[in-house]
Amino acid sequence: MNNITILCFCFTSFFVTSLAADTISANHTIGDGETIVSSGERFELGFFSPGNSTGRYLGIWYNKISKGKVVWVANRAIPITDKSGVLKFDERGALILVIQNGSVIWSSNTSRHAQNPVAQLLDSGNLVVRNENDRRTENFVWQSFEHPGNTFLPGMKVGRLASGLDVIISSWKSNDDPSQGPYTFEIDGKGLELVVRQNSVLKSRSGPWNGVGFSGLPLLKPDPLLSYAFVFNDKVAYLTYDINSSIALTLVFDQGGVLERLAWIDRLNNWIVYSSAPGDNCDNYALCGAYGRCTIGNSPACGCLNRFVPKNQSEWVRADWSSGCVRRTPLNCQNGDGFIKYYNIKLPDSKIRAMNKSMTTEECRVKCLNNCSCMAYTNSDIRGNGSGCILWFGDLVDIRQYTEDGQDLYIRMASPEIVAHTLEGSPKKKKVGIIVSVVLSAFLLLGLGLCLFLQKKKKHSRHNTLGRTKNKENNTKEQWSMTSQDESLDLPHFDLTAIANATSNFSFNNLLGQGGFGPVYKGAFKGGQDIAVKRLSKESRQGLDQFMNEVKCIAKLQHRNLVKLLGYCIEHEEKILIYEYLPNKSLDIYIFDQIRSKLLDWPKRFHIINGVSRGLLYLHHDSRLRIIHRDLKLSNILLDNDMNPKISDFGMARSFGGNETEANTRRVVGTYGYMSPEYAIDGFFSIKSDVFSFGVLVLETVSGKRNWGFTHPEHELNLLGHVWKLYKEGRSLELIDELNVESCYVPEVLRSIHVGLLCVQHSPEHRPSMSTVVLMLEGNGLLPQPNEPGFFTERKVIEENKKDLSSTNEVTITVLDGR
Ligand SMILES: *[C@@H]1O[C@H](CO)[C@@H](O)[C@H](O)[C@H]1NC(C)=O
Ligand SMILES: *[C@@H]1O[C@H](CO)[C@@H](O)[C@H](O)[C@H]1NC(C)=O
Ligand SMILES: *[C@@H]1O[C@H](CO)[C@@H](O)[C@H](O)[C@H]1NC(C)=O
Ligand SMILES: *[C@@H]1O[C@H](CO)[C@@H](O)[C@H](O)[C@H]1NC(C)=O
Ligand SMILES: *[C@@H]1O[C@H](CO)[C@@H](O)[C@H](O)[C@H]1NC(C)=O
Ligand SMILES: *[C@@H]1O[C@H](CO)[C@@H](O)[C@H](O)[C@H]1NC(C)=O
Ligand SMILES: *[C@@H]1O[C@H](CO)[C@@H](O)[C@H](O)[C@H]1NC(C)=O
Ligand SMILES: *[C@@H]1O[C@H](CO)[C@@H](O)[C@H](O)[C@H]1NC(C)=O
Ligand SMILES: *[C@@H]1O[C@H](CO)[C@@H](O)[C@H](O)[C@H]1NC(C)=O
């Protein structure tokens, strides 16, 4: 091309005198060898031959700059084989390129026609056809800027224009052949982003416009030399840019489908490539699959986003990333998903994207949160504090990680991940991550409300992150998106007189039972609903502030499988909690009763097991507080009118049992038969001790037998030992409460027993977490094999006891120190 361009330059030198105009009027013609030059002498139009080609083409190139770049070609696909080409107007006012035998090989073919047409080469490089006396841009009948080749000149608009025309840039086939190559550079008007396609297949994308640039196209970051604008509304979506006219700078889409930013450097007397895009391997569309992220400089470049794992490990290790990654904790939309912020990434692609320019960040978050298929959101405009909203529906693909560029994205996460993420934000980052349950337990034992802890930490993280980006303040809130009323407590305070009246002065006739922390009474306000009144024992050494904090914490725990706290009362020595009243009482009075157990057929029992598992999952992972129940048992599972289970007494152990001595703890807080070995023996509890109790609850519910006090004519084993024995012998079905045999659905029964056994494993780390339990119960995947349960027989306990104390000495001491 260089030779030829210089040739053209020579032509220009020789012939420009004869046509010192920038305009072609109706009865002018331009033949091969003649040119016109724009008024500022920046661009020139004429015939040329590209590269080593001998074909002749009509085109526009930079004037005066030797090695001039051809920026536009008329007859791209049809070279003229001789020098007979002539550019002129036809009788309809269209510009045509005619060859010797009279064939029109190119035309400025438009529906509109000019009365007195002239063609003018503007100093921007735009060849326009217009009416002679009308210079208004909007009235141009035709312009080369709307029919570009491989060059995106300053001032050009690429994308969807108001006329409905889609302007796209397309590569040349080769240096010798300007006809359309396989690559196109387009605006995706729906996604509001730039895309590169090869033979119509998406190869690379920029990420959506964010008011300043494109998260995946640092090439187009604003700089002193040029300013970009991305204009979009209902009708148009186009990109344009401007430069300081004292420089020569342009964008060229080369044969390989790469957009190059070229600048003319006088000193070098040549064009240099400033930067180009797609620039590297990570710009290849969806290289790392769904939720994979591409990081240049990493080897391999593909990895999973944090909190994601390869979907197919065996493919992944063989560098086949196409299956991508999945969340390590599956989403559970009904159970309070939230969002975690990912920094400096190229915003992803997905099946559906929606945008609303006028939404606030908070509206955006809520909108996404409320639609279970919404996987991510972020601001559509990052200027100022950020505004507008983009929502992603479906798997996120084509993510890359930058260290500085890119944008922040909020990705939907299951609530356990959000809890974990929140804890990671604490200054004791690693420690918490590794021994989270120990630390948490220590907190619990310290009697220091975790609530307080979290509130402090929240302040801390807010403080910590200020200044990283401008819209940090908003963002910190996002991490706390699980409960909508974080800060306010709408829990009513009742006065003592009213409660005394409602319970006939705490009369014996109203007594429902004796809970772990005091008696529970049935009550009813005048004309109002029934209530359950829990009168806390007076020995609690808690101060009022602490009590209030704890009440607030419990008040925030809301789940359909938890008994609802309706109000509280503090007066004189009294501390009272008011709960919803559940007429059907507790699960134990059904399961362990010959007659009433008939009311609970298998489907109801399975429903109850599932409900309890979800309630417990919420306490452990989904609520902000991570509550360990410590006294899960059948009598603490209450049943509503529809026999839906509701866990009661949650949060009580933590809140009101903190001052017990170890012996008291055993007596009051735990219940024999439900306590895990490490809790019963060492007083050490964690969420896994609750899992143990849950396992016992499941096995009792299936069998209709109590674990504590279980007897069997054939052996001395407790219920757990008995279940284990049957399981090993493949006789699990014999466990079924004989009263319920008819309603049994065998796969569910076997699965429940299996999960029950996994929950009562001796060592806490062999027990599944509640999130796994929920999945196991509801799914139909293969379950791991259980080993012999803890508390297999009574004799065994004593032996385990000794061993345990020595092996977990450190943990025990940590916890005791905590007290
Ligand atoms: C076209 O050429 C004729 C003479 O050849 C001239 O009289 C006429 O003014 C020209 N028209 C225009 C629009 O320049
Ligand atoms: C023209 O052809 C020569 C010899 O085949 C080659 O070396 C050169 O690179 C070609 N020039 C262009 C611009 O393709
Ligand atoms: C004119 O010549 C071109 C090739 O140079 C040929 O394709 C076209 O058919 C010819 N047209 C006429 C009308 O002869
Ligand atoms: C003019 O446009 C029509 C339809 O857009 C097309 O079919 C025709 O080939 C074009 N003519 C020329 C000379 O390019
Ligand atoms: C254009 O660049 C020149 C030289 O760098 C500078 O003096 C001038 O202020 C710039 N003009 C604009 C409008 O930025
Ligand atoms: C993982 O990929 C391999 C090879 O493509 C396939 O054989 C295997 O079934 C896949 N595993 C899963 C769990 O999808
Ligand atoms: C965009 O959001 C605003 C504010 O929430 C709302 O009023 C408007 O209806 C939304 N527009 C569309 C098209 O959804
Ligand atoms: C969630 O969003 C998708 C995509 O916009 C929509 O098709 C679906 O109806 C929405 N679902 C709900 C429950 O609003
Ligand atoms: C950004 O947010 C801060 C704090 O909320 C506020 O003071 C400031 O005015 C906001 N800036 C803009 C441009 O909205």
GROMACS .gro file of C-alpha atoms in nm, residues 507 566 702:
model
    3
  507SER     CA    1  -5.192  -1.849   8.666
  566LEU     CA    2  -4.418  -1.053   6.890
  702VAL     CA    3  -3.887  -4.152   6.164
   0.00000   0.00000   0.00000
